[in-house]
Short mmCIF file of C-alpha atoms in Angstrom, two decimals:
data_model
loop_
_atom_site.label_atom_id
_atom_site.label_comp_id
_atom_site.label_asym_id
_atom_site.label_seq_id
_atom_site.Cartn_x
_atom_site.Cartn_y
_atom_site.Cartn_z
CA MET A 1 82.65 83.28 89.75
CA ASN A 2 79.49 81.43 88.83
CA GLU A 3 77.47 83.58 86.53
CA LEU A 4 74.70 82.60 84.17
CA ILE A 5 76.86 83.43 81.21
CA THR A 6 80.50 84.44 80.86
CA TYR A 7 83.63 83.72 78.86
CA SER A 8 86.75 82.02 80.08
CA SER A 9 89.51 83.48 77.93
CA GLY A 10 90.71 87.05 77.70
CA PHE A 11 92.92 89.05 75.37
CA THR A 12 96.04 89.15 77.57
CA GLU A 13 97.28 85.60 77.20
CA GLU A 14 100.40 86.54 79.12
CA ILE A 15 100.91 89.06 81.88
CA GLY A 16 99.98 92.69 81.17
CA TRP A 17 102.57 94.28 83.43
CA GLU A 18 105.89 92.46 83.65
CA TRP A 19 109.14 92.58 85.66
CA PRO A 20 110.22 96.13 84.66
CA ILE A 21 107.19 97.35 86.60
CA SER A 22 108.22 95.22 89.61
CA VAL A 23 111.75 96.66 89.45
CA TYR A 24 110.34 100.18 89.16
CA LEU A 25 108.10 99.55 92.19
CA LEU A 26 111.20 98.37 94.12
CA LEU A 27 113.31 101.36 93.05
CA ALA A 28 110.57 103.86 93.86
CA GLY A 29 110.17 102.16 97.25
CA ILE A 30 113.91 102.35 97.95
CA SER A 31 114.03 105.99 96.86
CA GLY A 32 111.11 107.11 98.99
CA GLY A 33 112.02 104.85 101.91
CA ALA A 34 115.62 106.09 102.11
CA ILE A 35 114.55 109.75 102.08
CA ILE A 36 111.83 109.16 104.68
CA VAL A 37 114.20 107.43 107.12
CA ALA A 38 117.07 109.89 106.65
CA LEU A 39 114.84 112.95 107.05
CA LEU A 40 113.15 111.46 110.12
CA ILE A 41 116.56 111.01 111.74
CA ARG A 42 117.54 114.52 110.69
CA PHE A 43 114.37 116.10 112.07
CA TYR A 44 114.42 113.97 115.22
CA LYS A 45 118.02 114.80 116.08
CA ASN A 46 117.83 118.40 114.82
CA GLN A 47 120.93 117.83 112.72
CA ILE A 48 122.41 120.85 110.98
CA GLU A 49 125.52 119.27 109.45
CA ASN A 50 125.33 116.86 106.49
CA THR A 51 125.73 113.39 107.97
CA ALA A 52 126.87 110.34 106.04
CA VAL A 53 123.32 108.99 106.30
CA TYR A 54 121.87 112.17 104.78
CA LYS A 55 124.41 112.15 101.96
CA SER A 56 123.76 108.48 101.23
CA ALA A 57 120.00 108.95 101.35
CA SER A 58 120.02 111.84 98.89
CA LEU A 59 122.25 109.95 96.46
CA VAL A 60 120.32 106.68 96.82
CA ALA A 61 116.97 108.44 96.39
CA PHE A 62 117.99 110.42 93.32
CA VAL A 63 119.79 107.58 91.52
CA THR A 64 117.14 104.91 92.22
CA ILE A 65 114.23 107.09 91.12
CA LEU A 66 116.06 107.92 87.86
CA LEU A 67 116.77 104.22 87.25
CA GLY A 68 113.09 103.60 88.02
CA MET A 69 112.12 106.09 85.34
CA VAL A 70 114.30 104.18 82.86
CA CYS A 71 112.39 100.97 83.74
CA LEU A 72 109.07 102.74 83.49
CA VAL A 73 109.71 104.34 80.11
CA GLY A 74 111.39 101.19 78.84
CA ASP A 75 108.27 99.17 79.57
CA LEU A 76 106.06 101.40 77.41
CA THR A 77 105.17 100.06 73.99
CA ARG A 78 105.58 103.58 72.63
CA PRO A 79 108.46 105.00 74.69
CA LEU A 80 109.04 107.84 72.24
CA ASN A 81 105.53 109.06 72.98
CA PHE A 82 106.43 109.43 76.66
CA TRP A 83 106.08 113.22 76.61
CA GLN A 84 102.32 112.82 76.15
CA ILE A 85 102.00 111.79 79.80
CA LEU A 86 103.75 114.98 80.87
CA ILE A 87 101.32 117.33 79.14
CA ASN A 88 98.06 115.40 79.47
CA TYR A 89 96.69 114.84 82.95
CA ASN A 90 93.69 112.79 84.03
CA PHE A 91 93.40 113.14 87.78
CA ASN A 92 91.02 110.17 87.97
CA SER A 93 94.08 108.09 87.11
CA VAL A 94 96.49 107.09 89.88
CA MET A 95 99.23 107.02 87.24
CA SER A 96 98.63 110.68 86.39
CA ILE A 97 98.68 111.59 90.07
CA GLY A 98 101.92 109.63 90.38
CA VAL A 99 103.51 111.42 87.42
CA ALA A 100 102.51 114.78 88.90
CA ALA A 101 104.05 113.74 92.24
CA LEU A 102 107.22 112.53 90.50
CA MET A 103 107.52 115.88 88.72
CA ILE A 104 107.85 117.46 92.16
CA TYR A 105 109.72 114.63 93.86
CA ILE A 106 112.55 114.11 91.35
CA PRO A 107 113.74 117.74 91.27
CA LEU A 108 113.44 117.91 95.07
CA SER A 109 115.50 114.75 95.51
CA PHE A 110 118.13 116.41 93.32
CA VAL A 111 117.94 119.48 95.55
CA ALA A 112 118.62 117.15 98.51
CA VAL A 113 121.78 115.98 96.72
CA VAL A 114 122.76 119.64 96.28
CA PHE A 115 122.16 120.23 100.01
CA ALA A 116 124.22 117.18 100.95
CA PHE A 117 127.15 118.27 98.82
CA ALA A 118 126.65 122.04 99.02
CA ASP A 119 130.28 122.80 99.86
CA PHE A 120 131.54 120.62 97.05
CA VAL A 121 129.14 122.20 94.55
CA LYS A 122 130.10 125.73 95.61
CA GLU A 123 133.77 124.87 95.33
CA ARG A 124 133.68 123.18 91.95
CA PHE A 125 130.91 125.18 90.30
CA SER A 126 131.36 128.60 91.82
CA PHE A 127 128.91 130.20 89.39
CA LEU A 128 126.13 128.22 91.11
CA THR A 129 126.90 129.62 94.57
CA LYS A 130 124.03 132.11 94.51
CA ILE A 131 121.47 129.50 93.54
CA VAL A 132 122.75 127.06 96.17
CA ASP A 133 122.63 129.75 98.85
CA LEU A 134 119.09 130.66 97.85
CA LEU A 135 118.03 127.02 98.07
CA LEU A 136 119.77 126.65 101.44
CA LYS A 137 117.62 129.51 102.77
CA PHE A 138 114.52 127.38 102.21
CA ARG A 139 116.15 124.13 103.26
CA VAL A 140 113.70 123.21 106.05
CA VAL A 141 110.65 123.91 103.89
CA LEU A 142 112.05 122.03 100.89
CA GLU A 143 112.99 119.05 103.04
CA GLY A 144 109.53 119.04 104.57
CA VAL A 145 107.93 118.96 101.13
CA LEU A 146 110.42 116.30 100.01
CA PHE A 147 109.48 114.15 103.01
CA LEU A 148 105.79 114.48 102.20
CA PHE A 149 106.31 113.55 98.57
CA ALA A 150 108.57 110.63 99.48
CA VAL A 151 105.59 109.19 101.38
CA VAL A 152 103.33 109.97 98.40
CA ILE A 153 105.71 108.16 96.01
CA CYS A 154 105.82 105.03 98.19
CA ALA A 155 102.06 105.02 98.68
CA TYR A 156 101.05 105.80 95.09
CA THR A 157 102.90 102.74 93.78
CA GLY A 158 100.58 100.69 95.98
CA PHE A 159 97.44 102.55 94.94
CA LEU A 160 98.53 102.26 91.30
CA ILE A 161 97.95 98.53 91.33
CA SER A 162 95.36 98.23 94.09
CA VAL A 163 92.75 99.81 91.76
CA LEU A 164 92.95 96.84 89.38
CA VAL A 165 89.66 95.11 90.19
CA ARG A 166 90.28 91.96 88.15
CA PHE A 167 93.10 90.83 90.47
CA PRO A 168 91.88 90.12 94.01
CA LEU A 169 95.44 89.84 95.37
CA LEU A 170 96.11 93.42 94.26
CA ASN A 171 92.67 94.91 94.83
CA THR A 172 93.08 95.23 98.60
CA SER A 173 93.33 98.27 100.83
CA ILE A 174 96.34 96.85 102.68
CA LEU A 175 98.53 96.97 99.55
CA PRO A 176 99.51 100.68 99.67
CA ALA A 177 100.40 100.32 103.35
CA LEU A 178 102.42 97.18 102.61
CA PHE A 179 104.26 99.05 99.84
CA VAL A 180 105.10 101.99 102.10
CA ILE A 181 106.48 99.75 104.85
CA SER A 182 108.42 97.46 102.50
CA GLY A 183 109.77 100.57 100.75
CA LEU A 184 111.04 101.75 104.15
CA SER A 185 112.66 98.37 104.71
CA ALA A 186 114.47 98.33 101.35
CA GLY A 187 115.32 102.03 101.64
CA THR A 188 116.90 101.55 105.05
CA ALA A 189 118.94 98.61 103.77
CA ALA A 190 120.17 100.53 100.72
CA LEU A 191 120.97 103.47 102.98
CA CYS A 192 123.08 101.26 105.29
CA ILE A 193 125.06 99.80 102.40
CA MET A 194 125.70 103.21 100.84
CA ALA A 195 126.67 104.89 104.12
CA LYS A 196 129.16 102.21 105.00
CA ARG A 197 130.53 101.43 101.56
CA VAL A 198 130.86 104.93 100.10
CA PHE A 199 131.06 107.19 103.13
CA ASN A 200 132.88 104.79 105.48
CA GLU A 201 130.34 105.38 108.22
CA ASN A 202 131.10 103.41 111.38
CA VAL A 203 128.53 100.68 111.86
CA HIS A 204 128.33 101.65 115.53
CA SER A 205 127.79 105.37 115.02
CA SER A 206 124.65 106.79 116.61
CA ASP A 207 122.88 107.27 113.23
CA MET A 208 123.62 103.72 112.14
CA LYS A 209 122.43 102.43 115.50
CA ILE A 210 119.09 104.14 114.93
CA LEU A 211 118.86 102.61 111.44
CA HIS A 212 119.68 99.22 112.89
CA LYS A 213 117.09 99.60 115.61
CA ILE A 214 114.21 100.66 113.36
CA GLU A 215 114.87 97.77 110.98
CA TRP A 216 113.19 95.34 113.37
CA PRO A 217 109.88 97.13 113.96
CA ILE A 218 109.69 97.81 110.20
CA MET A 219 110.16 94.11 109.49
CA ALA A 220 107.60 93.19 112.16
CA ILE A 221 105.00 95.52 110.61
CA GLU A 222 105.80 94.15 107.15
CA ILE A 223 105.18 90.59 108.36
CA LEU A 224 102.02 91.74 110.10
CA PHE A 225 100.68 93.38 106.90
CA LEU A 226 101.47 90.27 104.84
CA ALA A 227 99.67 88.13 107.41
CA MET A 228 96.70 90.50 107.29
CA LEU A 229 96.65 90.27 103.48
CA TYR A 230 96.73 86.48 103.68
CA ILE A 231 94.01 86.23 106.30
CA SER A 232 91.72 88.75 104.61
CA LEU A 233 91.91 86.68 101.41
CA ALA A 234 91.45 83.38 103.25
CA THR A 235 88.38 84.57 105.10
CA GLY A 236 87.02 86.55 102.15
CA ASN A 237 84.68 85.72 99.29
CA GLU A 238 85.24 83.48 96.30
CA ALA A 239 87.54 86.00 94.59
CA GLY A 240 89.70 86.02 97.71
CA LYS A 241 89.99 82.25 97.63
CA ILE A 242 91.13 82.38 94.00
CA ALA A 243 93.87 84.81 94.98
CA LEU A 244 94.84 82.79 98.05
CA ALA A 245 96.03 80.01 95.74
CA ALA A 246 98.89 82.37 94.75
CA PHE A 247 100.51 81.58 98.11
CA HIS A 248 100.37 77.81 97.63
CA GLU A 249 100.37 77.04 93.91
CA GLY A 250 102.63 77.70 90.97
CA SER A 251 106.17 79.00 90.73
CA TRP A 252 105.33 82.35 92.32
CA SER A 253 104.43 80.68 95.60
CA THR A 254 108.08 79.51 95.70
CA VAL A 255 109.16 83.12 95.23
CA PHE A 256 106.94 84.02 98.16
CA TRP A 257 108.17 81.37 100.59
CA VAL A 258 111.84 81.32 99.55
CA GLY A 259 112.36 84.91 98.43
CA ILE A 260 110.17 86.90 100.79
CA VAL A 261 109.90 84.70 103.88
CA CYS A 262 113.28 82.93 103.95
CA ILE A 263 115.64 85.46 102.36
CA GLY A 264 113.72 88.60 103.30
CA PHE A 265 112.78 87.82 106.89
CA LEU A 266 114.38 84.66 108.29
CA LEU A 267 117.94 85.02 106.96
CA PRO A 268 118.57 88.54 108.36
CA ILE A 269 117.17 87.45 111.73
CA ILE A 270 119.32 84.31 111.84
CA LEU A 271 122.42 86.18 110.66
CA ASN A 272 121.94 88.82 113.31
CA PHE A 273 121.60 86.43 116.21
CA SER A 274 124.42 84.16 115.06
CA GLN A 275 126.78 87.13 114.94
CA LYS A 276 129.34 87.36 117.76
CA GLU A 277 130.45 90.68 119.21
CA GLN A 278 134.15 90.63 118.34
CA GLU A 279 133.80 88.95 114.98
CA ASN A 280 134.44 90.98 111.88
CA SER A 281 130.82 91.50 110.90
CA ASN A 282 131.39 93.34 107.63
CA SER A 283 130.14 90.59 105.39
CA ILE A 284 127.19 89.81 107.65
CA PHE A 285 126.24 93.49 107.60
CA TYR A 286 126.23 93.60 103.82
CA ILE A 287 124.55 90.23 103.39
CA SER A 288 121.69 90.99 105.75
CA ALA A 289 121.11 94.38 104.08
CA MET A 290 121.14 92.75 100.65
CA CYS A 291 118.69 90.12 101.94
CA SER A 292 116.21 92.86 102.83
CA ILE A 293 116.45 94.36 99.35
CA VAL A 294 116.16 90.98 97.63
CA GLY A 295 113.17 90.17 99.85
CA VAL A 296 111.40 93.38 98.85
CA LEU A 297 112.21 92.76 95.17
CA CYS A 298 110.68 89.28 95.52
CA LEU A 299 107.63 90.83 97.18
CA ARG A 300 107.14 93.20 94.22
CA LEU A 301 107.66 90.38 91.70
CA PHE A 302 105.25 88.13 93.59
CA ILE A 303 102.60 90.84 93.78
CA ILE A 304 102.88 91.73 90.07
CA TYR A 305 103.09 88.21 88.63
CA ALA A 306 101.03 86.12 91.06
CA GLY A 307 98.55 88.97 91.33
CA GLN A 308 97.91 88.96 87.60
CA THR A 309 98.00 85.17 87.29
CA PHE A 310 95.21 84.58 89.77
CA SER A 311 92.53 86.80 88.28
CA VAL A 312 88.76 86.60 88.34
CA MET B 1 49.10 157.72 102.18
CA SER B 2 46.55 155.01 101.71
CA SER B 3 46.68 155.24 97.90
CA SER B 4 50.44 154.87 97.89
CA LYS B 5 50.06 151.85 100.16
CA GLU B 6 47.59 150.36 97.71
CA ASN B 7 49.99 151.16 94.91
CA ASN B 8 52.70 149.33 96.79
CA ARG B 9 50.49 146.29 97.17
CA ARG B 10 49.49 146.42 93.52
CA ASN B 11 53.11 146.70 92.46
CA PHE B 12 54.01 143.84 94.77
CA ILE B 13 51.36 141.56 93.27
CA LYS B 14 52.33 142.64 89.77
CA GLY B 15 55.93 141.91 90.62
CA ILE B 16 55.09 138.44 91.89
CA GLY B 17 53.05 137.72 88.79
CA LEU B 18 55.74 138.87 86.37
CA GLY B 19 58.48 137.25 88.46
CA SER B 20 56.82 133.87 88.54
CA LEU B 21 56.12 134.13 84.83
CA PHE B 22 59.82 134.86 84.26
CA LEU B 23 61.08 132.15 86.59
CA GLY B 24 58.59 129.70 85.18
CA SER B 25 59.82 130.26 81.66
CA VAL B 26 63.44 129.95 82.83
CA GLN B 27 62.56 126.70 84.52
CA TYR B 28 60.85 125.49 81.37
CA GLY B 29 63.87 126.45 79.31
CA LEU B 30 66.21 124.59 81.66
CA ASN B 31 63.96 121.54 81.57
CA ALA B 32 63.93 121.63 77.80
CA ASN B 33 67.73 121.75 77.88
CA THR B 34 68.09 118.76 80.24
CA ASN B 35 65.63 116.85 78.11
CA LYS B 36 67.85 117.49 75.14
CA GLU B 37 70.88 116.24 77.11
CA ASN B 38 69.01 113.09 78.02
CA LYS B 39 68.55 112.50 74.33
CA LYS B 40 72.30 111.96 73.95
CA PRO B 41 72.61 108.52 72.34
CA HIS B 42 73.59 105.42 74.25
CA TYR B 43 74.84 102.91 71.73
CA ALA B 44 74.58 99.29 72.72
CA MET B 45 74.76 95.82 71.24
CA ILE B 46 72.95 92.57 71.84
CA TYR B 47 74.64 89.23 71.26
CA ASP B 48 72.16 86.37 71.04
CA GLN B 49 73.85 83.12 72.06
CA ASN B 50 70.87 81.15 70.70
CA LYS B 51 71.42 82.41 67.17
CA CYS B 52 75.23 82.39 66.95
CA VAL B 53 76.63 79.37 65.12
CA GLY B 54 80.31 80.26 65.53
CA CYS B 55 81.00 80.88 61.83
CA SER B 56 83.49 83.67 62.72
CA ASP B 57 82.31 85.91 59.86
CA CYS B 58 82.15 88.73 62.42
CA GLU B 59 85.81 88.24 63.41
CA ILE B 60 86.96 88.39 59.80
CA ALA B 61 84.82 91.39 58.89
CA CYS B 62 86.10 93.29 61.95
CA GLN B 63 89.73 92.54 61.13
CA GLU B 64 89.33 93.68 57.54
CA ILE B 65 87.48 96.89 58.17
CA ASN B 66 89.43 98.03 61.22
CA LEU B 67 92.84 96.93 59.88
CA VAL B 68 93.52 94.69 62.87
CA PRO B 69 96.78 92.68 62.44
CA LYS B 70 96.29 89.11 61.29
CA ASN B 71 96.85 87.25 64.56
CA GLN B 72 95.02 89.81 66.69
CA HIS B 73 91.33 90.52 67.32
CA ARG B 74 89.09 93.28 68.53
CA LEU B 75 86.48 90.60 69.01
CA TYR B 76 86.42 86.85 68.84
CA VAL B 77 83.92 84.07 69.30
CA GLU B 78 84.83 81.60 72.01
CA ASP B 79 83.72 78.00 71.48
CA GLN B 80 82.04 76.94 74.71
CA THR B 81 80.80 73.59 73.40
CA LYS B 82 81.33 70.96 76.07
CA PRO B 83 83.80 68.30 74.81
CA ASP B 84 81.52 65.49 76.01
CA ASP B 85 78.41 66.98 74.37
CA LEU B 86 79.39 68.00 70.85
CA GLN B 87 75.73 67.88 69.74
CA HIS B 88 74.96 71.10 71.54
CA LYS B 89 77.20 73.81 70.25
CA LYS B 90 77.57 76.96 72.28
CA TYR B 91 79.47 80.13 71.40
CA MET B 92 80.34 83.32 73.21
CA ARG B 93 81.33 86.76 71.96
CA VAL B 94 84.45 88.21 73.60
CA SER B 95 84.92 91.94 73.02
CA CYS B 96 84.90 95.38 74.66
CA GLN B 97 81.77 95.67 76.80
CA GLN B 98 81.47 99.45 76.26
CA CYS B 99 80.93 100.12 79.98
CA ILE B 100 79.10 103.23 81.13
CA ASP B 101 81.45 103.45 84.14
CA SER B 102 84.49 102.33 82.20
CA PRO B 103 87.65 101.60 84.25
CA CYS B 104 89.88 101.97 81.15
CA THR B 105 88.93 105.61 80.59
CA GLU B 106 89.22 106.24 84.33
CA VAL B 107 92.82 105.01 84.60
CA CYS B 108 94.24 106.22 81.27
CA PRO B 109 96.84 108.82 82.33
CA THR B 110 96.88 110.74 79.04
CA GLY B 111 93.20 110.56 78.12
CA ALA B 112 94.06 108.53 75.02
CA CYS B 113 91.42 106.02 76.07
CA HIS B 114 88.32 108.18 76.21
CA LYS B 115 84.63 108.39 75.50
CA ASP B 116 83.77 109.99 72.20
CA SER B 117 82.23 113.40 72.92
CA ILE B 118 79.25 112.91 70.61
CA THR B 119 78.45 109.20 70.81
CA ASP B 120 79.88 108.35 74.27
CA ILE B 121 81.51 105.28 72.70
CA VAL B 122 84.72 104.16 74.44
CA THR B 123 87.48 104.61 71.88
CA MET B 124 91.17 105.44 71.48
CA ASP B 125 93.14 108.50 70.49
CA ILE B 126 96.14 106.59 69.14
CA ASP B 127 98.39 109.66 69.00
CA LYS B 128 98.04 110.20 72.74
CA CYS B 129 98.59 106.55 73.75
CA ILE B 130 102.00 105.83 75.29
CA GLY B 131 101.43 102.10 75.67
CA CYS B 132 101.54 101.96 79.49
CA LYS B 133 99.03 99.08 79.46
CA TYR B 134 97.21 100.50 82.49
CA CYS B 135 93.88 100.26 80.62
CA ILE B 136 94.59 96.61 79.78
CA VAL B 137 95.15 95.53 83.38
CA ALA B 138 92.33 97.77 84.64
CA CYS B 139 89.68 96.25 82.34
CA PRO B 140 87.64 93.70 84.34
CA TYR B 141 86.76 91.89 81.10
CA ASP B 142 90.31 91.58 79.75
CA VAL B 143 89.28 92.70 76.26
CA ARG B 144 91.90 95.36 75.50
CA PHE B 145 95.18 94.72 73.70
CA ILE B 146 98.22 96.39 72.18
CA ASN B 147 97.91 96.57 68.41
CA GLU B 148 101.16 95.16 66.99
CA ARG B 149 101.13 97.56 64.07
CA THR B 150 100.56 100.81 65.96
CA ASN B 151 101.90 99.74 69.39
CA ALA B 152 98.90 101.52 70.89
CA ALA B 153 96.13 100.02 73.00
CA GLU B 154 92.90 99.21 71.20
CA ASN B 155 89.36 97.95 71.80
CA CYS B 156 86.11 97.31 69.94
CA ASN B 157 84.61 100.78 69.45
CA PHE B 158 81.56 99.79 67.41
CA CYS B 159 83.58 100.66 64.26
CA LEU B 160 83.41 104.31 65.32
CA ASN B 161 86.05 105.48 62.81
CA THR B 162 85.08 103.12 60.03
CA ASN B 163 81.55 101.80 59.49
CA PHE B 164 79.86 104.03 62.06
CA ALA B 165 81.41 107.14 60.51
CA LYS B 166 79.80 106.11 57.21
CA GLY B 167 76.43 105.67 58.88
CA LYS B 168 76.53 101.89 58.66
CA ASP B 169 76.15 99.21 61.32
CA PRO B 170 79.38 97.83 62.85
CA ALA B 171 81.17 95.36 60.57
CA CYS B 172 80.35 92.35 62.78
CA VAL B 173 76.64 93.18 62.79
CA GLU B 174 76.64 93.77 59.04
CA SER B 175 78.38 90.46 58.34
CA CYS B 176 76.31 88.25 60.67
CA LYS B 177 74.16 85.94 58.53
CA TYR B 178 72.18 84.70 61.52
CA ASP B 179 71.10 88.01 63.06
CA ALA B 180 72.87 87.10 66.28
CA LEU B 181 74.00 90.70 66.68
CA VAL B 182 71.83 93.80 67.04
CA PHE B 183 73.24 97.29 67.31
CA GLY B 184 71.35 100.45 68.18
CA ASP B 185 70.67 103.45 70.37
CA LEU B 186 69.02 102.59 73.69
CA ASN B 187 67.78 106.17 74.03
CA ASP B 188 65.87 105.91 70.76
CA GLU B 189 62.51 104.43 71.77
CA THR B 190 61.75 103.28 68.24
CA ALA B 191 65.06 101.43 67.81
CA TYR B 192 64.88 97.70 67.09
CA ILE B 193 67.32 96.99 69.93
CA ASN B 194 64.77 98.33 72.45
CA LYS B 195 62.03 96.16 70.99
CA ILE B 196 64.17 93.08 71.52
CA LEU B 197 65.17 94.09 75.04
CA ASP B 198 61.46 94.54 75.83
CA VAL B 199 60.68 90.89 75.12
CA LYS B 200 63.94 88.99 75.75
CA ASP B 201 65.95 88.33 78.89
CA ALA B 202 69.31 89.94 78.21
CA VAL B 203 72.08 90.00 80.80
CA ARG B 204 75.28 91.95 81.38
CA LEU B 205 78.53 90.09 81.96
CA LYS B 206 80.18 90.20 85.41
CA PRO B 207 77.72 92.76 86.80
CA GLY B 208 79.50 92.53 90.15
CA PHE B 209 82.20 94.89 88.91
CA GLY B 210 79.60 97.65 88.65
CA THR B 211 80.89 98.97 85.33
CA LYS B 212 77.45 98.90 83.64
CA PRO B 213 78.40 97.34 80.29
CA SER B 214 76.45 98.37 77.18
CA LEU B 215 76.79 94.91 75.68
CA ARG B 216 73.84 92.63 76.45
CA TYR B 217 73.89 88.87 76.12
CA ILE B 218 70.86 86.64 75.51
CA PRO B 219 71.92 83.36 77.16
CA LYS B 220 71.44 80.03 75.45
CA LEU B 221 68.43 78.22 76.87
CA LYS B 222 68.27 75.32 74.41
CA THR B 223 68.24 72.15 76.48
CA GLY B 224 67.77 69.60 73.73
CA VAL B 225 64.37 68.26 74.89
CA TYR B 226 63.06 68.16 71.31
CA ASP B 227 65.94 66.05 69.98
CA GLU B 228 65.47 62.58 68.48
#
């Protein structure tokens, strides 16, 4: 930026937001993504019973969002003051909007766990039967609201950092969309692992087939969004060109090409096409799912670190 | 019949007269009120690059008065002297720009980073700050930091709680031997700061971000033609 007068150094010699934020962004993406996919399948197939996919999704969503909260609070410089954010709201702030959404989303994701294991809860904690039955009455409504807020959670994490004007890589309108789609990708992968590992779901069951099928369009859209981000920066103004260097220079460009492109996109594709029908594909199934999650983690790390490194 | 009609007309005209008198005075009252609101102060600072010699008295005074930890700063003076032209020294003040449309107060989730209700100066309510660092990454000028002693975010607030509260100029302005800093209320027509702005070219940093900073910089124009 060529201005008549300016200064070159700032107060944050290092990075303002570090890896705990990246991990939180991943966990929130997984949580929202898993719920979105599972509820879409449930609504689409008009399922009434609790499938393995639904059970996995509720557990994955609830546990990951709680772990995300640990990361989030742990990253504060005054974690013991955390309650202040729960009583003070500034609705100009995306973070405040996010906290308000989380206050609705987290209890609802717990309610989804209760739905998924309703019989178990009623059996073991019989005194809760009335409450569970009451909740079950409003199941469709609650799941609808949960679905809506799962989308909000995925999207807000993108908006949270896209408002940061100093960082041209982050300050783009594509970022929230990229975060929603990559959240879906990681959520689906986590869902697959959980359903197979914990609930012994057959890889060739109809639900798992749907999951497997939607993985590819999700990945295609993810690649498309990344390409759009790249091209918009390359064809943009001077600030865009500063940010474009993030893809080619420094250690975070390695994370992009190795972590996101090779592990996140290429490896699952190669693994899937190299796989033979009769072969025991257990390990390949797990590896390719893990690759998706690692790829999305790398994407979050790249966005947070490279985004803040190449500032204007 | 006709007299009552006339009466009606008379009453109507009377009504209009009284009504407009009433509305007029209301209007006047409202105007007087908005005028008063416009009189709310807008504190600003000028940094004159031509006068600054980089002595760092301002940095030290700020640290002392605002109890800023030793290795941290609310403001510092960057040495912009070109290494191949040491004859022509050039310095630059780095500190909170006191934006009118301040991104830090916009993004702060708890309202800890806020504008003071009386002076409109961007400042911190340390008790409310949770240290999320959102204000730090949102600031286009990168002039906010976490105070190591309090673990809360901080910025230059024109010594709002210290010197300003005592009716004095900010510590940096007070300590500057070369009058490179001028502090004052832009809405006070008689203020010295306005007299300078009337005759000098003063610029805002990074105006492209649209945050309307209250800090003005008078750029160095010395080219060295009178040397030798």
